[in-house]
XYZ file of C-alpha atoms in Angstrom:
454
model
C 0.000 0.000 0.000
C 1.837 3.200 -1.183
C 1.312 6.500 0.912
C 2.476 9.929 -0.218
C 5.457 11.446 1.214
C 3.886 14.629 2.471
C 1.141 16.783 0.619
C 3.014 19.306 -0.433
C 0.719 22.445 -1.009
C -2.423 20.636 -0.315
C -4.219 22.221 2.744
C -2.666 20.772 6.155
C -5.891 20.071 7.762
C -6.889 17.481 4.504
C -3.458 15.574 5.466
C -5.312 12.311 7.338
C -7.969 12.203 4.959
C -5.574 12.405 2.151
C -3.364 9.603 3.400
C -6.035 7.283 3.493
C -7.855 8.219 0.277
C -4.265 7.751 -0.943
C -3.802 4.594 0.541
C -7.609 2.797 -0.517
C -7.741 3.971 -3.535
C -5.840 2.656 -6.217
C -5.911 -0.941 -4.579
C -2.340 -1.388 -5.458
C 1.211 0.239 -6.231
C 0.064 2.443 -9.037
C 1.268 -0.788 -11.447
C -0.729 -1.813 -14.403
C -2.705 -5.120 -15.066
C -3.838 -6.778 -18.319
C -2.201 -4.420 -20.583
C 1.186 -4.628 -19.157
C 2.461 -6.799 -21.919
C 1.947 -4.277 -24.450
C -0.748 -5.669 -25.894
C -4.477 -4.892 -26.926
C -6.560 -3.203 -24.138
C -10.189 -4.585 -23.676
C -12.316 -1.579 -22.645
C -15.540 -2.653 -23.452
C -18.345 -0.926 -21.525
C -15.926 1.153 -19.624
C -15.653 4.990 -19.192
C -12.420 6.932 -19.363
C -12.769 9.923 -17.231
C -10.047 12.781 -18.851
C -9.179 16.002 -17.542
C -7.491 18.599 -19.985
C -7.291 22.486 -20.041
C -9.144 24.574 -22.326
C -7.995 25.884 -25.704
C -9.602 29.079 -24.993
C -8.323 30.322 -28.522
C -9.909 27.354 -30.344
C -13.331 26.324 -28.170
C -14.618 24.358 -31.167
C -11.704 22.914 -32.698
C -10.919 21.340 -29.427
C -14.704 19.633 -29.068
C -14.122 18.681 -32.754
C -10.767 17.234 -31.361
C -12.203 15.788 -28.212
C -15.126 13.869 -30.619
C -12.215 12.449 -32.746
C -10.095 10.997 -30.310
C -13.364 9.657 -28.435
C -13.947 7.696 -31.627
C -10.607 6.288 -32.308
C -10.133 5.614 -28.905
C -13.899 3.273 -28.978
C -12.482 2.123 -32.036
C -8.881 0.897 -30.066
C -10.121 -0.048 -27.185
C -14.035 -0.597 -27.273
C -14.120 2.638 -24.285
C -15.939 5.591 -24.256
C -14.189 8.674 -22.793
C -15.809 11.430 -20.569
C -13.793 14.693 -20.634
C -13.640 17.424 -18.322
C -11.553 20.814 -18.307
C -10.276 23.297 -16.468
C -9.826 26.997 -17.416
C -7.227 28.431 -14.832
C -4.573 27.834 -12.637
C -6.265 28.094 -9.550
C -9.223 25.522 -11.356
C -6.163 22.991 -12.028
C -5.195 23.500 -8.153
C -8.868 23.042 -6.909
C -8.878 19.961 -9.220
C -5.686 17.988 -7.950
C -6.745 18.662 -4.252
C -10.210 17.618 -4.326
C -9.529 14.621 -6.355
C -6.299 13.740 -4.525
C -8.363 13.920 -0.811
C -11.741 12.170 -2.168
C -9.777 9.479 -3.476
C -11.719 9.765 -7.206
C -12.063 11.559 -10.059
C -10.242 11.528 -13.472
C -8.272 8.715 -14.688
C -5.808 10.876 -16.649
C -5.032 14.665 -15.636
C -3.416 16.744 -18.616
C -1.497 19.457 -16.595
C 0.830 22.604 -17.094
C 4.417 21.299 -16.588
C 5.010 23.691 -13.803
C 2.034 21.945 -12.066
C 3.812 18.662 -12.015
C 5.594 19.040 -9.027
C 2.480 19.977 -7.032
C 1.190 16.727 -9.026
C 4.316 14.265 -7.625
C 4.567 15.850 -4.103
C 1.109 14.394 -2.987
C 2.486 10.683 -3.877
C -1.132 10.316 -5.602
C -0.012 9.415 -9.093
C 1.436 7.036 -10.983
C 5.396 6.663 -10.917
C 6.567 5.616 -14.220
C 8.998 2.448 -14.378
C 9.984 0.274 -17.206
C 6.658 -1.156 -17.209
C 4.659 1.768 -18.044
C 6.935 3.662 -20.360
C 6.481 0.274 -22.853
C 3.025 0.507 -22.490
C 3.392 3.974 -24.272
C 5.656 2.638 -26.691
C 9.028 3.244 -25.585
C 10.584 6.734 -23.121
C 12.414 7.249 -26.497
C 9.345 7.826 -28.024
C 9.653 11.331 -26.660
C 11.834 14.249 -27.090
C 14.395 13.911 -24.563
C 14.074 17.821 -23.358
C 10.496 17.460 -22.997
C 10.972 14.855 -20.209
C 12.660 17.786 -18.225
C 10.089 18.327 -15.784
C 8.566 14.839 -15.582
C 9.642 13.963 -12.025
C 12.640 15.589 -10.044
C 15.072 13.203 -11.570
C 15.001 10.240 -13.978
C 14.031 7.593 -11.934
C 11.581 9.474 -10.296
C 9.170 10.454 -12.951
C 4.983 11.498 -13.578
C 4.801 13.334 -16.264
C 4.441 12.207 -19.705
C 5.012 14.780 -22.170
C 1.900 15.615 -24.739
C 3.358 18.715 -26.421
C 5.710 21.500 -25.645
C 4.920 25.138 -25.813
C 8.025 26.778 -25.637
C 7.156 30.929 -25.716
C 7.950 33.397 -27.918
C 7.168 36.813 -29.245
C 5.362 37.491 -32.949
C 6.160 40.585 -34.463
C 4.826 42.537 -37.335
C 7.762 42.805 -39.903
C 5.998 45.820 -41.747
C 5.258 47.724 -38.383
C 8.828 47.247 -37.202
C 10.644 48.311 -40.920
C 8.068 51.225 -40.758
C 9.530 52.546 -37.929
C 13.121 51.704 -38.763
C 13.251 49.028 -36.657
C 15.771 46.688 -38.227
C 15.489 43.132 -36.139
C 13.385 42.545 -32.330
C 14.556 43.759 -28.663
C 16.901 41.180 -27.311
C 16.578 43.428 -23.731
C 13.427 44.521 -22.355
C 14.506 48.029 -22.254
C 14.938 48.084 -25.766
C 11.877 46.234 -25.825
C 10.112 49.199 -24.294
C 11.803 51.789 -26.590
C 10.588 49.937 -29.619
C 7.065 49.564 -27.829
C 7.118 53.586 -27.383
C 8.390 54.367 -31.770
C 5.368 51.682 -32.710
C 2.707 53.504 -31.119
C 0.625 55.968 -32.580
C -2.994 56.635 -33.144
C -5.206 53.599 -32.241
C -1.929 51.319 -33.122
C 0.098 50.254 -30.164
C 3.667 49.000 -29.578
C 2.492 45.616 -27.883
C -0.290 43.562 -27.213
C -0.334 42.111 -23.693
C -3.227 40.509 -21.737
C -3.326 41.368 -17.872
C -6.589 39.837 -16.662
C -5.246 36.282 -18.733
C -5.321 32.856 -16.453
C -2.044 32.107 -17.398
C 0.346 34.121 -18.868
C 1.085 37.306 -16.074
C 3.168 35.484 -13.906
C 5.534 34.058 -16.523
C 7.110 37.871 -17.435
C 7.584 38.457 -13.859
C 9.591 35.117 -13.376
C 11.063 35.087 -16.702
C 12.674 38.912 -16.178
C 13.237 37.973 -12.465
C 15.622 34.899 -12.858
C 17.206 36.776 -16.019
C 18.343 38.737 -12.997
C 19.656 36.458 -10.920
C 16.472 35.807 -8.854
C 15.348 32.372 -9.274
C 12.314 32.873 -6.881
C 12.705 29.685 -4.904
C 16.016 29.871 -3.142
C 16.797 26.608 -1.305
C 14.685 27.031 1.364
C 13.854 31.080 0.598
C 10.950 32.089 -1.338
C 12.182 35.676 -2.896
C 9.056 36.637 -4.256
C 9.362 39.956 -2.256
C 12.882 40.957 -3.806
C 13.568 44.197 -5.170
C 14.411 42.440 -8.450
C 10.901 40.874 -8.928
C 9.733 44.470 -7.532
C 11.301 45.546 -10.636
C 9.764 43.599 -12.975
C 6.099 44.009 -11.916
C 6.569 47.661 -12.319
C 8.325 46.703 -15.433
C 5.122 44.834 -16.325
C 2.480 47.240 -14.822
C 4.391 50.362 -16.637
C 3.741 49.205 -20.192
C 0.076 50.521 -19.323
C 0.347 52.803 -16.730
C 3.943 54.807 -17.774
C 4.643 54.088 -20.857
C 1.498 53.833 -22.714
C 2.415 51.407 -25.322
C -0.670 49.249 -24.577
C -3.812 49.446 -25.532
C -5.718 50.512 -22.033
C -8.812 47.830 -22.625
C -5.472 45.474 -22.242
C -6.385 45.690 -18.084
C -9.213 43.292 -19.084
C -7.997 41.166 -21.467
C -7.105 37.211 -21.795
C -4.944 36.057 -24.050
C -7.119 35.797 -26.959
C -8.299 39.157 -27.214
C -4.678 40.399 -27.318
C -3.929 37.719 -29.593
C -7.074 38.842 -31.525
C -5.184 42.814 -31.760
C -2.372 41.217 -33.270
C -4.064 39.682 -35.800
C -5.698 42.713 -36.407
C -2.541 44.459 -36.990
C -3.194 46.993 -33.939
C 0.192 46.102 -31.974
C 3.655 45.144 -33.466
C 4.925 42.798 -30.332
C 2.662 39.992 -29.059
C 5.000 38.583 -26.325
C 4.526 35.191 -24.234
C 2.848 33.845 -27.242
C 3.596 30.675 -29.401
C 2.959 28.597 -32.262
C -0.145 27.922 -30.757
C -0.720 31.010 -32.212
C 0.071 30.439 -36.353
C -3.638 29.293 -37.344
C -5.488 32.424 -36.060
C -2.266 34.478 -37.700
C -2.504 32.679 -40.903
C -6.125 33.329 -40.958
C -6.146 36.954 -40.380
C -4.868 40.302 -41.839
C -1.505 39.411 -40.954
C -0.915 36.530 -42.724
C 2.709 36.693 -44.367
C 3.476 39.936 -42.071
C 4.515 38.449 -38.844
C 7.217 36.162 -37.735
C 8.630 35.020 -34.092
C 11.697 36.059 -32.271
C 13.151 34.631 -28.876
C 11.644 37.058 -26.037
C 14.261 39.393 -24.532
C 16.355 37.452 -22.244
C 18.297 40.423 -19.902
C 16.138 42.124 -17.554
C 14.603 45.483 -16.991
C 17.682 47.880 -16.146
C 20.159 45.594 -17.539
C 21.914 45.700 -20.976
C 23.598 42.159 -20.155
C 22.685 39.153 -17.513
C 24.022 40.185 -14.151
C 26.318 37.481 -12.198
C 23.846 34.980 -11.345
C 21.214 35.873 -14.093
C 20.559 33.233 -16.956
C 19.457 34.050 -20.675
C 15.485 32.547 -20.163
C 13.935 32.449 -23.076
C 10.972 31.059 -21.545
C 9.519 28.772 -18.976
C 10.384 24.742 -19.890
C 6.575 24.714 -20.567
C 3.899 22.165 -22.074
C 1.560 19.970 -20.955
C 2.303 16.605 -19.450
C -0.077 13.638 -18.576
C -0.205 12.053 -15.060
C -2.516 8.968 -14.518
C -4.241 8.848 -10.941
C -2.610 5.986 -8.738
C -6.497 5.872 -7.235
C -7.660 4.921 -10.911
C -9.305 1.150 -11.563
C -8.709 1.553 -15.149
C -4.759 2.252 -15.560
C -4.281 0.049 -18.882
C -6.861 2.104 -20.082
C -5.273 4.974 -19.042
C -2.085 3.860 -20.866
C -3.383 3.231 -23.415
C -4.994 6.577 -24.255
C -1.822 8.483 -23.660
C -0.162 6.493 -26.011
C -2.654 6.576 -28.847
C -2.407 10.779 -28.470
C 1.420 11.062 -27.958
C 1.443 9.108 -31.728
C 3.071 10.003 -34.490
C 0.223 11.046 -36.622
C -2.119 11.907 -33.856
C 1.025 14.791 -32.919
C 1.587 15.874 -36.181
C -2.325 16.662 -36.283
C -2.632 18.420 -32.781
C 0.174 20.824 -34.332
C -1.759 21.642 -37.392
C -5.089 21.972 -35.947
C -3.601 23.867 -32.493
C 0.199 24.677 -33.394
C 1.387 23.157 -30.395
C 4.957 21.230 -30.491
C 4.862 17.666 -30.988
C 6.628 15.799 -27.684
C 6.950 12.625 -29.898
C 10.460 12.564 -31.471
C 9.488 11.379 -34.708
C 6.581 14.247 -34.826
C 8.902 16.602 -33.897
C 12.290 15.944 -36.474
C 9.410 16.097 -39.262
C 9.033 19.491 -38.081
C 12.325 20.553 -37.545
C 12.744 22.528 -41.130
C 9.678 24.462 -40.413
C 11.064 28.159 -40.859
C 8.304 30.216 -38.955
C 8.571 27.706 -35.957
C 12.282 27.423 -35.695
C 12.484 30.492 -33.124
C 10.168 28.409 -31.110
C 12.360 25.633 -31.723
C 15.466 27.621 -30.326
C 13.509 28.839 -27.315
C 12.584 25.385 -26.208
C 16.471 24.825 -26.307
C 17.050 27.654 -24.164
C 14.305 27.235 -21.831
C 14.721 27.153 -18.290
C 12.327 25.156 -15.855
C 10.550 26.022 -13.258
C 11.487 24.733 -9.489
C 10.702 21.441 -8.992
C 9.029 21.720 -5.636
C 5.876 21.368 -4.142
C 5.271 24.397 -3.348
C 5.788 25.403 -7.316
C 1.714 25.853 -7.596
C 1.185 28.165 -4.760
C 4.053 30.011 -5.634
C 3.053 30.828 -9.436
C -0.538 31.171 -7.864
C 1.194 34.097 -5.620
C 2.657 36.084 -8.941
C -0.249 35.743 -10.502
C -2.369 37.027 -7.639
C -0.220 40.033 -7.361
C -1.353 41.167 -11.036
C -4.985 40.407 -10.437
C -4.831 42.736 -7.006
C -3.444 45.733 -9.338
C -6.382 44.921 -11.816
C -8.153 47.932 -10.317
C -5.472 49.857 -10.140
C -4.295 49.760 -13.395
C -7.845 50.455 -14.678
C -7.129 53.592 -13.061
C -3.812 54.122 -14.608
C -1.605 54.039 -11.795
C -0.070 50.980 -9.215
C 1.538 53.143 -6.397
C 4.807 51.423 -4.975
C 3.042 50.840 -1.506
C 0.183 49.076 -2.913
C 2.735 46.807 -4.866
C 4.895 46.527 -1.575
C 2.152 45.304 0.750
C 0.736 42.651 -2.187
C 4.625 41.229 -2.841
C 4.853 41.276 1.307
C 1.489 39.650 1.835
C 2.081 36.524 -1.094
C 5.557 36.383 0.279
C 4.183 35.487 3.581
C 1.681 32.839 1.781
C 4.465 31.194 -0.505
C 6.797 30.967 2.179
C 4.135 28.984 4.003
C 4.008 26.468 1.544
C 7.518 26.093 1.088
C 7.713 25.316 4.707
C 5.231 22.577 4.615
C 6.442 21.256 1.667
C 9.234 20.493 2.806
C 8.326 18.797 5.978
């Protein structure tokens, strides 16, 4: 009977109850049955329960997709699937706790790579040995880099990787040779200069979404540990440093200083700043992807934009400090963990390794434009011009901590943004305000480092 190590940054109280759900659940060592072998799973009358994000930029391409793989999956196995989905961090959180303490829920959880760590800190999912990786066809199936944040070390692994989405930043080439712009920032203070020559009239220099889910919190790390502050310390959260100080008012002044945003920005996600872009209303669309190519390609842009690595020396800087590293972006994708509570783990194994395919990759990229994981999938892509930047960045991505704590922590950044939400409406975040919020999620984060690593 396997029991989780600790909990990590699932609420204290929920520990007991945790344990035991932990412990009843699964009815075994998180191993595999029938369809150890490799072979044919039977799945007749069964019901896989799935849990994936949303595609908030393609709502019905993703039913279309979830429909598809239902039907090749009845077709494989003789299972139906039920899929859920969750549309924010702090909905992925919610998810892994209450599932994790009850003991049931979905079979197979598609998370965020940085969640993994929460993920493998409760003990509650499947560790993957010999066994399992050759019921998904072989761990050299998969791109080796995209196994970087699978488990804290190789033989201590969760994740499966279903694609990579290493970020980037699109750019419209006849904006930038407009203005005499000759190639994209590589710093974010030239980053801001350029933002300030590309904005005029009802065009802004860049298109950035504040209110988003997801994407806040990755500037303020990415320009933070460009610095030299890696957030996590050891045993040190340094969410309250002056160097992530920096970059939040980095962040914040885009709107509130510098004006090279468009103010309806304060209440955008993603797509609608994606959606300017496309529009031609902003030259930069940072912390983007090629998730991004088939709502370019189908717009007024088409043939006017490319991708450049994100600036990778911070606010202030015109090199990496000691201590800084060159970030391009966050090791980031989604991975696949398979609930050690679950009755139905062949089945479980089995899906994942019908959609980390070949073919069933290559699709996902076309129909989403997110990076294969499988090898194959990927090297077939590898001469793809407009992707190779994204290519590059994945290269030069750096990963998050691998700690527990992880969840609570990005939770923390993000909830610093969403706190100035009012005040950048108004057009101003004064540095007390932004003092007392990085004081106040210090305090929290700090917490849950503590406990996770009890």
């Amino acid at each position: 009977m396997s029991k989780p190590r600790r909990l990590g940054t699932v609420a204290a109280a929920a520990i007991s109850v945790l344990m035991l759900a932990a412990c009843g659940g699964s009815g075994g060592t998180g191993g595999t049955t029938s369809g150890a072998s490799g072979g044919k799973v039977d799945g007749t009358g069964k019901t896989l329960n799935v849990l994936m994000s949303v595609t908030a930029q393609y709502p019905q391409e993703q039913q279309a997709w979830f429909k598809e793989m239902s039907a090749k999956f009845k077709a494989e196995t003789g299972a139906d699937i039920q899929w859920e989905t969750f549309a924010s961090a702090n909905d992925e959180m919610t998810r892994i706790q209450t599932s994790v303490v009850s003991g049931q829920g979905p079979d197979v959880y598609g998370l965020g790579t940085t969640f993994t760590p929460t993920a493998y800190s409760t003990g509650a999912f499947v560790k993957l040995g010999d066994n399992e990786w050759n019921q998904l066809g072989g761990k050299d199936k998969f791109v080796p880099a995209a196994l970087g944040i699978s488990g804290p070390d190789e033989g201590n692994q969760i994740g499966i990787p279903f694609v990579s989405r290493p970020f980037v930043m699109a750019y419209n080439t006849e904006l930038l040779a407009a203005a005499g712009i000759e190639k994209p920032a590589t710093t974010w203070d030239e980053f801001t200069e350029h933002a300030k020559k590309l904005t005029k009239g009802d065009q802004y220099g860049v298109a950035v979404a504040y209110k988003d889910n997801f994407d806040p919190w990755k500037y303020i790390w990415g320009m933070s540990i460009q610095a030299g502050n890696p957030i996590i310390d050891g045993s040190k959260v340094r969410l309250d440093d002056p160097v992530t100080k920096k970059a939040y008012e980095t962040y914040f002044g885009w709107v509130t200083k510098d004006k090279v945003v468009d103010p309806s920005s304060v209440g955008w996600a993603n797509p609608q700043a994606l959606a300017a872009f496309a529009a031609g209303k902003a030259a930069y669309f940072p912390m983007t992807s090629p998730l991004s190519i088939p709502a370019l390609d189908a717009s007024a842009v088409k043939g006017k934009y490319k991708y450049a690595l994100m600036p990778t020396v911070p606010p202030g800087e015109t090199s990496n400090p000691s201590g800084g590293k060159p970030a391009t972006s966050i090791l980031s994708g989604d991975n696949l963990v398979v609930a050690d509570y679950s009755k139905q783990k062949d089945l479980a194994f089995a899906f994942i390794k019908m959609i980390t395919s070949k073919d069933v990759q290559l699709n996902y990229f076309k129909v989403f434009g997110q990076l294969p994981a499988n090898q194959e999938a990927a090297k077939e892509l590898a001469t793809n011009e407009v992707i190779a930047p994204a290519l590059e960045s994945g290269a030069k991505s750096v990963a998050t901590p691998f700690s527990g704590a992880w969840g609570d922590v990005q939770l923390s950044l993000t909830n610093v943004v969403v706190q100035s939400i009012p005040d950048l409406s108004s057009g101003a975040v004064s540095e007390s305000n932004l003092s007392q919020r990085l004081k106040d999620e210090q305090t929290k984060s700090q917490t849950a480092l503590d406990r996770a690593k009890k």
